[in-house]
Coordinates of C-alpha atoms in Angstrom, one line a residue:
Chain A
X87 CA -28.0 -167.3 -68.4
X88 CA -26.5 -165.8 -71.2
X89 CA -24.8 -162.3 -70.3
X90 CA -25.5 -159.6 -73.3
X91 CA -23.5 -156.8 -73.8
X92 CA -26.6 -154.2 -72.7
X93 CA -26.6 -156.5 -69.0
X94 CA -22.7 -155.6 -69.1
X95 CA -22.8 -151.5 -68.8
X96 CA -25.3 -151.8 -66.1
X97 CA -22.2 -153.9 -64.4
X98 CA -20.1 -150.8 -63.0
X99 CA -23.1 -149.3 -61.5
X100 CA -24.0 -152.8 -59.7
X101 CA -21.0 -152.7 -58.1
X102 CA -20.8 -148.6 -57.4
X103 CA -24.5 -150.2 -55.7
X104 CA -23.0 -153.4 -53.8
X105 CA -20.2 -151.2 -52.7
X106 CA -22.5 -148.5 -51.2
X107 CA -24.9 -150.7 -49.4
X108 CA -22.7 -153.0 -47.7
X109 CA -19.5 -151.6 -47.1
X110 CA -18.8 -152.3 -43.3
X111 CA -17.3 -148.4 -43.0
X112 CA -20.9 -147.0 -43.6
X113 CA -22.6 -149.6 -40.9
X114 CA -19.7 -149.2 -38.6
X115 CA -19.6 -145.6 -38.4
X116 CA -23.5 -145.6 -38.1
X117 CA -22.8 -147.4 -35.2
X118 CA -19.8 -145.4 -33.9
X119 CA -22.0 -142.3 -34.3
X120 CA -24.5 -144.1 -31.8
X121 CA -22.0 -144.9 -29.8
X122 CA -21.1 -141.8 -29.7
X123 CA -24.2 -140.2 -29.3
X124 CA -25.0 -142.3 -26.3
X125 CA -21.3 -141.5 -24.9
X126 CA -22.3 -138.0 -24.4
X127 CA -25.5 -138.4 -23.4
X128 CA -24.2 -141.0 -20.7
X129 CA -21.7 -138.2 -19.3
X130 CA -24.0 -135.4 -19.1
X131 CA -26.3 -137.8 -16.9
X132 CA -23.5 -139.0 -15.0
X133 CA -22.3 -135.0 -14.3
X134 CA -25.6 -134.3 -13.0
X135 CA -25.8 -137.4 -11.1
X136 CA -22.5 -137.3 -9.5
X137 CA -21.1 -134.1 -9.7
X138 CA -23.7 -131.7 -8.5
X139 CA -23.6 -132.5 -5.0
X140 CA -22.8 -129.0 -3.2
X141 CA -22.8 -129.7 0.3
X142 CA -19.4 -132.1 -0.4
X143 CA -16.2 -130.6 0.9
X144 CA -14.0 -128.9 -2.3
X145 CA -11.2 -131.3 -2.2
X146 CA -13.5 -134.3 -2.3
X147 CA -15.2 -133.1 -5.1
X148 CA -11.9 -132.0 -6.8
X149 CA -10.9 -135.7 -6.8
X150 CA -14.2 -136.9 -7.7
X151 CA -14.2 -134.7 -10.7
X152 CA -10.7 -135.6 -11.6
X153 CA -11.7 -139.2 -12.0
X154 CA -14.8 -138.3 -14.5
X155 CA -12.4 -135.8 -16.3
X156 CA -9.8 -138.6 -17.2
X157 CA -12.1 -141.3 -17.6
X158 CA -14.2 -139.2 -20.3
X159 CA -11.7 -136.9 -21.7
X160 CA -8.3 -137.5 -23.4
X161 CA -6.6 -135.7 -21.2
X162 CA -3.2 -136.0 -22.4
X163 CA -3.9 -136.0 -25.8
X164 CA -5.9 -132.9 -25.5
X165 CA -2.8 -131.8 -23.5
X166 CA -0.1 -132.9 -26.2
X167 CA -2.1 -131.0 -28.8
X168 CA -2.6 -127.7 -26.9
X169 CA 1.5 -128.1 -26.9
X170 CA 1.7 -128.8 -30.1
X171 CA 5.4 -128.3 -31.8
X172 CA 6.4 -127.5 -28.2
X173 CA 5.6 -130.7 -27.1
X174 CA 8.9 -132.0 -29.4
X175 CA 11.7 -129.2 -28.2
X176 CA 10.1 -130.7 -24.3
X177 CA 12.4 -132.8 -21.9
X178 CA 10.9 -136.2 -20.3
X179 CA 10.6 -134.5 -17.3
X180 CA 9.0 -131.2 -18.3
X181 CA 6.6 -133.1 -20.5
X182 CA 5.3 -135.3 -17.2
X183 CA 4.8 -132.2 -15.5
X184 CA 3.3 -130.7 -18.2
X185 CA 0.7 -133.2 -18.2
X186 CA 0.2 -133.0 -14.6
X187 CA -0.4 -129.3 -14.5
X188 CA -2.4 -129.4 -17.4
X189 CA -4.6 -131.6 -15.8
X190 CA -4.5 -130.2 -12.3
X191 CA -5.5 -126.4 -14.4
X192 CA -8.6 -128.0 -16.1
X193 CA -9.7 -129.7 -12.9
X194 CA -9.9 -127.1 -10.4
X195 CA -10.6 -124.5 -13.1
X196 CA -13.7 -126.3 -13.7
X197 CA -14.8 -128.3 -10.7
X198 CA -17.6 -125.5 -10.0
X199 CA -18.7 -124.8 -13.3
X200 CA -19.1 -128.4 -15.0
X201 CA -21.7 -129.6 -13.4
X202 CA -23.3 -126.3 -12.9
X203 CA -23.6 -126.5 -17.1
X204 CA -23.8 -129.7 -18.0
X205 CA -26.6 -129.9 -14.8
X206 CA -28.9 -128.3 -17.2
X207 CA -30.8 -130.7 -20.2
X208 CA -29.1 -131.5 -22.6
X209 CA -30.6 -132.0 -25.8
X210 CA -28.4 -134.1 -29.0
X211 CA -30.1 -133.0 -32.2
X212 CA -27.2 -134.4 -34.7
X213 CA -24.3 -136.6 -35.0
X214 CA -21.8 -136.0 -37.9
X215 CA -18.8 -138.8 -39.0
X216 CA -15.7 -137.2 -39.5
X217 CA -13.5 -140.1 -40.1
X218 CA -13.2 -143.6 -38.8
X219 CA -12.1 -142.3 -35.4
X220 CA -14.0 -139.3 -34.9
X221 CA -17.4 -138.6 -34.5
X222 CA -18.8 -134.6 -33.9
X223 CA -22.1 -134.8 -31.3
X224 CA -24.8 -131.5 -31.9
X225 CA -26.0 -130.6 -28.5
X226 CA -28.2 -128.0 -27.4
X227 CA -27.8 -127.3 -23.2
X228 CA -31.1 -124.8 -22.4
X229 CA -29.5 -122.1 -19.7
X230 CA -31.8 -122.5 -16.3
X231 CA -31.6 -118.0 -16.8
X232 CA -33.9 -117.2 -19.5
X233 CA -30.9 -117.1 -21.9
X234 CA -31.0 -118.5 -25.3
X235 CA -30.4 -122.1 -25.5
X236 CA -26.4 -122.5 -25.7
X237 CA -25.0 -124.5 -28.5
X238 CA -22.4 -127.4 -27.4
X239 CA -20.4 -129.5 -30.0
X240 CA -18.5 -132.6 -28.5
X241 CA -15.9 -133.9 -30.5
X242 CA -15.5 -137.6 -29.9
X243 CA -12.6 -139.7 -30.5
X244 CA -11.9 -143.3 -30.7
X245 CA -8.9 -145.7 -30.3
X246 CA -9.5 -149.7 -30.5
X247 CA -13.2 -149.7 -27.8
X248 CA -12.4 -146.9 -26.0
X249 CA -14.3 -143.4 -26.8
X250 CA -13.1 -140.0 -25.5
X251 CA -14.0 -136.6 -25.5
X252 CA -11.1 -135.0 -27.8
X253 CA -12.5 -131.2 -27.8
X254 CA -15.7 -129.3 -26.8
X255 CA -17.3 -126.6 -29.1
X256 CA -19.2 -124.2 -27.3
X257 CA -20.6 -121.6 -29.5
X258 CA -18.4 -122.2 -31.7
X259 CA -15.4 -121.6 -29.8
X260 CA -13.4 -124.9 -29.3
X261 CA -11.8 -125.7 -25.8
X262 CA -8.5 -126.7 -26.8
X263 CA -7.9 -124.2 -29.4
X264 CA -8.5 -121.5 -27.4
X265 CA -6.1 -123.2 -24.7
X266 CA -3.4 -123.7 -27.4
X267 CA -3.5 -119.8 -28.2
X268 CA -3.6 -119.0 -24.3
X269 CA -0.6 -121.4 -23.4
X270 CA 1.5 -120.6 -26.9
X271 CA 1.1 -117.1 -25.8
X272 CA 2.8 -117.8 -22.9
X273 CA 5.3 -119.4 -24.0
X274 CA 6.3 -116.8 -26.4
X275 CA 6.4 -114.3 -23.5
X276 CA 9.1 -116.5 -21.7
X277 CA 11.5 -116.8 -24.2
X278 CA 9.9 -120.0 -26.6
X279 CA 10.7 -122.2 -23.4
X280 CA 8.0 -125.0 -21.8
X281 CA 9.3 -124.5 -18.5
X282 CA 8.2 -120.7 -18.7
X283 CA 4.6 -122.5 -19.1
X284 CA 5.2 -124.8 -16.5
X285 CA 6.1 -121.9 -14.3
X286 CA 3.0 -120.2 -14.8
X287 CA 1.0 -122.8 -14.9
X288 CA 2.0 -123.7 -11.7
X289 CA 1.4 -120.4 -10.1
X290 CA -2.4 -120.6 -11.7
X291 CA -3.1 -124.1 -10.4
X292 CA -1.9 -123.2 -6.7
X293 CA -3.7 -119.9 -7.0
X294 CA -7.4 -121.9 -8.0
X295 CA -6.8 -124.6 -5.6
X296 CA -7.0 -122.4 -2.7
X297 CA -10.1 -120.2 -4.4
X298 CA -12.7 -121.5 -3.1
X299 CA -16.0 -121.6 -5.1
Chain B
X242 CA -15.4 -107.7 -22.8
X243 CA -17.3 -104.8 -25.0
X244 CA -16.7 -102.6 -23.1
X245 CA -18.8 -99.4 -24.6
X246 CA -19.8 -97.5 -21.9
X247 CA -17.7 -94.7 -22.0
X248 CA -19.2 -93.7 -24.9
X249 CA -22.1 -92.4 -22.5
X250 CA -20.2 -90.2 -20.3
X251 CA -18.1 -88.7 -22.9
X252 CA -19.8 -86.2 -25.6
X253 CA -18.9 -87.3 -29.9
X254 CA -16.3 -84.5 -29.7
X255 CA -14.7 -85.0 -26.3
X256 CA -14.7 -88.9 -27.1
X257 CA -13.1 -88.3 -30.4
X258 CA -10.2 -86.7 -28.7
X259 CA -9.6 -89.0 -25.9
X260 CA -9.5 -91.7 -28.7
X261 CA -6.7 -89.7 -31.0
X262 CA -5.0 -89.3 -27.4
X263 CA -5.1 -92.9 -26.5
X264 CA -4.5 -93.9 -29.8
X265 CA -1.1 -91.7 -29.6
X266 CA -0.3 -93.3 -25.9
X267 CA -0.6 -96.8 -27.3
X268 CA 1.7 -95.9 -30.3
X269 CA 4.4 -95.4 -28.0
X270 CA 3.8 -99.0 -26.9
X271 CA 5.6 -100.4 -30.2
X272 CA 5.2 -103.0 -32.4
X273 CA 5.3 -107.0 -31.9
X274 CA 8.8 -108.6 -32.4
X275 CA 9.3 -110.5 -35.8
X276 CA 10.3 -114.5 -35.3
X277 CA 13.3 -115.5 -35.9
X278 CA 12.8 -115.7 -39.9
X279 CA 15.1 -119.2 -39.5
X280 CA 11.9 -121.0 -37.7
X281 CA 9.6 -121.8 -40.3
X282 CA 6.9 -123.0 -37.3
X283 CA 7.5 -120.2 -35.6
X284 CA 7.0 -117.5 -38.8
X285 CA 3.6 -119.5 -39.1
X286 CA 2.5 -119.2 -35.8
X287 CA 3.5 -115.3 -35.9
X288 CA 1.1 -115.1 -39.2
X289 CA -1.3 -117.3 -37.9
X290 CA -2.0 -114.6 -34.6
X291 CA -1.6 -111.9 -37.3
X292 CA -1.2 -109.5 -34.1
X293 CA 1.5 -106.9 -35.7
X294 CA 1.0 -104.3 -33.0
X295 CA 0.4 -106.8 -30.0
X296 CA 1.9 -104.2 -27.1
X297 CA -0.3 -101.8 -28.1
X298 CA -3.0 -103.9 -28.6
X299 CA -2.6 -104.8 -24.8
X300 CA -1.7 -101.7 -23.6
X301 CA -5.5 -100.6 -24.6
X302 CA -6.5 -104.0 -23.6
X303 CA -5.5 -102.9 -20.0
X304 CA -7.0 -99.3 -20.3
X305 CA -9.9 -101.2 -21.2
X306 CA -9.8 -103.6 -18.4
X307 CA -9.4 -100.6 -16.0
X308 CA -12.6 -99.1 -17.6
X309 CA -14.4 -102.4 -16.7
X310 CA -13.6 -102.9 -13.1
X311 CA -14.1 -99.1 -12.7
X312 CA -17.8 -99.1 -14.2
X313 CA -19.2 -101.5 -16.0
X314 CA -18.6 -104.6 -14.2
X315 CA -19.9 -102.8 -10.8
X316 CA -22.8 -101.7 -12.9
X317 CA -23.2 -104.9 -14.2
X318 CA -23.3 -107.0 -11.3
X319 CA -25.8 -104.3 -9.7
X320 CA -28.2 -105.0 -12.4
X321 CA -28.3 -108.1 -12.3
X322 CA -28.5 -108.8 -8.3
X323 CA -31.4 -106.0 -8.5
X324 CA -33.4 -106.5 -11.5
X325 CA -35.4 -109.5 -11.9
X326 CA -34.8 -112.2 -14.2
X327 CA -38.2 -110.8 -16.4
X328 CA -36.8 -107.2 -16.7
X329 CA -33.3 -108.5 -17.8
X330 CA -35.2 -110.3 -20.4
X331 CA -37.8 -107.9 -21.4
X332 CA -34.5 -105.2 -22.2
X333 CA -32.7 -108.1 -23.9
X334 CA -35.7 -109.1 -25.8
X335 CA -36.1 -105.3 -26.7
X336 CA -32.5 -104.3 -27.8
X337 CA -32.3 -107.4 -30.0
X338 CA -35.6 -105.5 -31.2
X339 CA -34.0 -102.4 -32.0
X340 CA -31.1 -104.1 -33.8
X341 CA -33.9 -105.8 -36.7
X342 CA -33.6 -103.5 -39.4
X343 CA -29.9 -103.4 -39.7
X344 CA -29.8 -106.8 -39.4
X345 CA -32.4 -107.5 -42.1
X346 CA -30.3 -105.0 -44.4
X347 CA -27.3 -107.2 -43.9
X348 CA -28.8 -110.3 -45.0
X349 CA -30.1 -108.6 -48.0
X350 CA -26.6 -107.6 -48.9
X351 CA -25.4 -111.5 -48.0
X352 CA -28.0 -112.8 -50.5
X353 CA -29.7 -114.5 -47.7
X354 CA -33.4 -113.9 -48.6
X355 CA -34.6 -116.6 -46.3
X356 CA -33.2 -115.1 -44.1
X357 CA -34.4 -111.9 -44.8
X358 CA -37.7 -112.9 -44.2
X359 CA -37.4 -114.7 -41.2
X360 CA -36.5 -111.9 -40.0
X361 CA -38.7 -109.1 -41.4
X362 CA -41.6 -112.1 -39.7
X363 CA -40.0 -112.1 -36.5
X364 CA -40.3 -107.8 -36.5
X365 CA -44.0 -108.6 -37.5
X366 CA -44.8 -110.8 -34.5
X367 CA -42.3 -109.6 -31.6
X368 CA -43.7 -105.8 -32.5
X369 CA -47.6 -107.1 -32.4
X370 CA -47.7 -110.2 -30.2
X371 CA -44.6 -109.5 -28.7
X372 CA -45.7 -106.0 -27.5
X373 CA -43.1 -103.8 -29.0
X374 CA -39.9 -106.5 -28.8
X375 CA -40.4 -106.8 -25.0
X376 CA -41.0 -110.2 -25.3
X377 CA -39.9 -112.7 -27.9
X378 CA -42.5 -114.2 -29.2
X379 CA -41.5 -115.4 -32.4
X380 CA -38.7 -117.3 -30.7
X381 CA -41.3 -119.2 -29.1
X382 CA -43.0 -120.4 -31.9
X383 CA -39.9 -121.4 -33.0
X384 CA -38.5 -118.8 -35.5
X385 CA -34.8 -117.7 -33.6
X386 CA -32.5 -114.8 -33.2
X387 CA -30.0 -115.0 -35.8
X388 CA -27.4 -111.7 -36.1
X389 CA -25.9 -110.0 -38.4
X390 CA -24.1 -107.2 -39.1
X391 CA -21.6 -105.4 -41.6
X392 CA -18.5 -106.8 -40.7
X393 CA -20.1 -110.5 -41.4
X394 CA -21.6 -109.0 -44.2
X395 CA -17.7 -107.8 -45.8
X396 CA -16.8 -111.1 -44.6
X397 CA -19.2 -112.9 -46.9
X398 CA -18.2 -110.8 -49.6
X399 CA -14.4 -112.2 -49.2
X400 CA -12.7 -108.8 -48.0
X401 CA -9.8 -110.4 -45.4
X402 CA -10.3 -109.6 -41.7
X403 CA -6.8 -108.2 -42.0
X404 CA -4.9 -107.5 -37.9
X405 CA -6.2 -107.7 -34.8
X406 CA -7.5 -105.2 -33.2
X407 CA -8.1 -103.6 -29.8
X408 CA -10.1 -100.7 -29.6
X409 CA -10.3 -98.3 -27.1
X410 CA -14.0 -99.2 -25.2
X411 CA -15.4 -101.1 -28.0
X412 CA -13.0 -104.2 -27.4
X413 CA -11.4 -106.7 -29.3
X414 CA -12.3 -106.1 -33.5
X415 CA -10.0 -106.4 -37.1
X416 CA -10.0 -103.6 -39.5
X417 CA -13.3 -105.6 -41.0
X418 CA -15.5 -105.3 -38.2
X419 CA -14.3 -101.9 -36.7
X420 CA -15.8 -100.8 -40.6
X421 CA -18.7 -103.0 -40.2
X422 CA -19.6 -101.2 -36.7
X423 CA -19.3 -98.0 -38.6
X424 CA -21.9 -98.6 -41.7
X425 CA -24.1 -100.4 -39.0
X426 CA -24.4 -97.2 -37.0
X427 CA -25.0 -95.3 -39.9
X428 CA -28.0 -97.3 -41.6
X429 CA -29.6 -97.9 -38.1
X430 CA -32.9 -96.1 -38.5
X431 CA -33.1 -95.6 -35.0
X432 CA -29.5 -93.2 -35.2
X433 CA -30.7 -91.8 -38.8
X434 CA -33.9 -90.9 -36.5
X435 CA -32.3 -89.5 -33.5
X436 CA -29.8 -87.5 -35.6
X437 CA -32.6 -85.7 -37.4
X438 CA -34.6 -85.2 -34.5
X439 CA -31.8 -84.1 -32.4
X440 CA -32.8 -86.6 -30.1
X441 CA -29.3 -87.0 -28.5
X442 CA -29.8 -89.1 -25.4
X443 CA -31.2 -92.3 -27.6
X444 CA -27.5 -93.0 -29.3
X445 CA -25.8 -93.1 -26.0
X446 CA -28.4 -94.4 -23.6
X447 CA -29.5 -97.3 -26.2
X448 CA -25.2 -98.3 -26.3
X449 CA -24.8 -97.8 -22.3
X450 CA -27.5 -100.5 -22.2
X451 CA -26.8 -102.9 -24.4
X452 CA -23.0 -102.7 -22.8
X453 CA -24.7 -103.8 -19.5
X454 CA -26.9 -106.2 -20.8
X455 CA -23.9 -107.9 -22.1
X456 CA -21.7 -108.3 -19.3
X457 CA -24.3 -109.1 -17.3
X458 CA -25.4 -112.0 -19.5
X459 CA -21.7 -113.2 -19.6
X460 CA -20.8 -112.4 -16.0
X461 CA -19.8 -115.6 -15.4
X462 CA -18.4 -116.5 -18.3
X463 CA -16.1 -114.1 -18.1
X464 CA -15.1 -113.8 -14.9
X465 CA -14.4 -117.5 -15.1
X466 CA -12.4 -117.0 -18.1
X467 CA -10.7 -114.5 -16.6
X468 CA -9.8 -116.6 -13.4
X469 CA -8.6 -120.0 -15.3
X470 CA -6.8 -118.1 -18.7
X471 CA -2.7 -117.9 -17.9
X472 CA -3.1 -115.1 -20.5
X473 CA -6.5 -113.5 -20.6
X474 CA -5.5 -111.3 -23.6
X475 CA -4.8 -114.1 -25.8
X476 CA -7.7 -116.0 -24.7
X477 CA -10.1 -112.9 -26.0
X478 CA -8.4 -112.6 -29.1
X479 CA -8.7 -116.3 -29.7
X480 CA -12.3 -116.6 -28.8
X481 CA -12.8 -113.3 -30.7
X482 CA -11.7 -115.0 -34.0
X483 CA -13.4 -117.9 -33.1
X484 CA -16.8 -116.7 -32.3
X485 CA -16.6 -114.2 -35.6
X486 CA -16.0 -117.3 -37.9
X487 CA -18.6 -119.1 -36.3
X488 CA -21.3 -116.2 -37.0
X489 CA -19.8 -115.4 -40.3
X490 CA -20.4 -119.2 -41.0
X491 CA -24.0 -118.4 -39.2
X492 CA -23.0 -121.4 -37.1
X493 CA -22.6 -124.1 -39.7
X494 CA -19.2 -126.1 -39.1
X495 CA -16.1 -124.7 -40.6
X496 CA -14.2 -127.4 -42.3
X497 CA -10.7 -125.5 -42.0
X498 CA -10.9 -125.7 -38.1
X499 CA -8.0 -127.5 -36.8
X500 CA -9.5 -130.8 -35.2
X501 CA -7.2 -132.4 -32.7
X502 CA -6.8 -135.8 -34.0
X503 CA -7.6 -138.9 -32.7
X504 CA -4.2 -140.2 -33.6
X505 CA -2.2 -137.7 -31.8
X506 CA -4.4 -138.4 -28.3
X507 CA -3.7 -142.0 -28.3
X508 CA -0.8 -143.0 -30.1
X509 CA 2.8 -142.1 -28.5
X510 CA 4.5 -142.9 -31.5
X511 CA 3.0 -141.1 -33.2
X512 CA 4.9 -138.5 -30.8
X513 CA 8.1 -140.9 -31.1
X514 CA 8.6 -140.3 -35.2
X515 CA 7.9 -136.8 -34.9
X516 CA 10.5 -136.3 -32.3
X517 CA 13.2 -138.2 -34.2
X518 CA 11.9 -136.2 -37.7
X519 CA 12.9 -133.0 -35.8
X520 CA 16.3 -134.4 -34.8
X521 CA 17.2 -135.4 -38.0
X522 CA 16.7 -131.9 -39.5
X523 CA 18.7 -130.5 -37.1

């Protein structure tokens, strides 16, 4: 086949075309925003299912809701980030303890509420791609109490196979931010030091462990 | 967390004068300390809360803490152990009623003529089908609340919210909204009304019950919030800002909102070359 000249300047948008259609970004993060999708949808049912059940003594639901907390949020991460240039002027020791409180905080600050929200359906209505690793799930949860349907954004995260909840945007008012503010606050108050955190967080945690309900 | 019932018990002219009063209390409290100006992170972080008058700020954040336990929580919790679930709505339903023509006003101003319209419809049907507001009608058939209100409105015009702000009763505000709450009550046909008529129980009454209706929708919420936050102050302001932007945005994403990053959840060295950045500045 001869090539004219005319064939030629229809060349650049051919391959603008090819590009477009099969790049593997766009078909893997259609598939990552599945994934995704299904992620959350997976841990709503799994809250209801598992975490609902009232009649179970505190500390056995405290564990059980430690396990679904770690295996479907980054926990540490999520801690690390609330830190943020704290993390860095932190000691090995204060930063292990960090993440243990931080942890121990979220669990028994939300053992009685999780399920008691997330019980409710849940209705995914749009998926946005951020980047490669990050995905932004649109989620409606309808409130049992007449109230207006509440809007939930999860924020999912990826490393290699393994997905993670990385922030949740309720109204749009995001979890960890609003941690991050609350801690650096804190911090501040004590004299810019971690272990003034640590302190108080460790006051908090013993104070909602014994709170029961 | 709006706390506005005081406003109730206390006459224009008597309320004016506890305000200077508390106002003059709260000036005694002082002013935030400055960073150290040899932190750059920490001169950031001290802009970023843009809180200049922070112990006054929670000084009145106290007095209106003791206001809340003292009244409107009890109230509150009263009202909604007592009334049923249909009444709670029916007043809900109805004060978002009452709140239509300023907020159709506002979207004029924002140029948002669909808006407009959806809500000059959903007046239309919640005041015919909807028998006076009481029930929202138009929300079932599909056509939602959406608010507005002046301080969105100078926000979409690009005035800055400028410092934070904690006012005496009315809560946690900038200099934006606390002006925005002040054109709102005076375009509200229902205050032009009441002024002219010398009808001087709607003004109070219609605030004392929205003020209810409010905590008592977010009892929980808050009570949670206040139970888990190491710093309940800071965890207001923040989700003040927060829920503003989001309405100012009318609930489309804002691009600008810090994302925690994938990176930074999984990848400790990430962590590592940060640390060792930091010690060879120093």
């Amino acid at each position: 086949m001869k090539i004219c000249p005319r064939m030629l300047s229809f060349l650049p948008a051919l391959i603008v075309f090819a590009g477009l259609s099969f790049s593997p970004h766009q078909s893997l993060s259609a598939s990552f925003e599945e994934e995704a999708t299904t992620f959350v949808q997976n841990l709503a049912e799994k809250a209801i299912r598992e975490l609902t059940d009232k009649n179970k003594p505190r500390d056995e639901r405290i564990d059980q809701f430690r396990t679904y907390f770690n295996d479907h949020f980054a926990v540490s991460g999520i801690g690390k980030w609330i830190l943020g240039r704290h993390w860095r002027k932190a000691n090995e020791a204060e930063r292990a303890e960090y993440l243990q409180l931080f942890e121990d905080l979220m669990v028994v600050s939300y053992v009685d509420r999780f399920a008691a929200y997330v019980g409710e359906p849940l209705h995914i209505h749009k998926s946005l791609v951020q980047d490669d690793n990050n995905v932004t799930v649109y989620s409606d949860i309808h409130q049992e109490e007449g109230g207006a349907a509440v809007r939930v954004d999860w924020r999912v995260g990826r490393k290699d196979d393994l997905l993670k909840i990385v922030d949740v945007v309720v109204e749009g008012t995001s979890m960890s931010n609003t941690l991050r503010s609350d801690f650096g606050s804190i911090i501040r108050q004590r004299g810019g030091k971690v272990a003034g955190l640590l302190e108080a967080l460790r006051e908090k945690t013993a104070k909602l462990r014994e709170n029961d309900g | 967390m709006l706390i506005r019932l005081l406003e109730t018990i206390t006459k224009p002219r008597l309320s004016s004068r506890f305000l200077v009063l508390a106002f003059a209390a709260a000036m005694m409290a002082g002013c935030a300390t400055a960073p150290d100006s040899n932190d750059p992170e920490a001169v950031a972080e001290y802009q970023e809360i843009n809180d200049p008058a922070e112990p006054t700020m929670r000084a009145i954040f106290a007095f209106n803490q003791a206001l809340d336990t003292a009244i409107l929580k009890p109230v509150s919790n009263a009202y909604r152990q007592t009334a049923p679930e249909k009444v709670r709505t029916g007043v809900h339903n109805f004060l978002n009623h009452l709140r239509t023509p300023v907020i159709f006003f506002n979207d004029v101003l924002q140029g948002e003529f669909e808006n407009a319209i959806t809500t000059l419809v959903r007046f239309l049907i919640n005041t015919t089908a909807g028998l006076f507001g009481l029930n929202d009608t138009a929300s079932d058939l599909g056509i939602e609340f959406k608010n507005e209100d002046f301080g969105q409105t100078l926000a979409v015009w690009n005035m800055p919210e400028g410092p934070y702000l904690m006012l005496p009763v009315f809560g946690p505000s900038n200099p934006r909204d606390a002006i925005g709450r002040v054109v709102d009550f005076f375009i509200d046909p229902l205050n032009i009304w009441a002024r002219n008529n010398n009808e001087d129980w709607t003004i109070p009454t219609r605030t004392a019950v929205d003020a209810v209706d409010f905590r008592a929708l977010h009892y929980d919420a808050i009570e949670d919030l206040e139970k888990s936050s190491l710093d309940f102050y800071a965890t207001i302001r923040s989700l003040y800002r927060q829920r503003r932007t989001d309405e100012i945005n009318n609930g489309k994403v804002d691009p600008s909102t810090a994302v925690p990053s994938i990176g930074q959840f999984f990848d400790d060295n990430q962590e590592k070359s940060a640390n060792d950045e930091i010690s060879q500045n120093r």
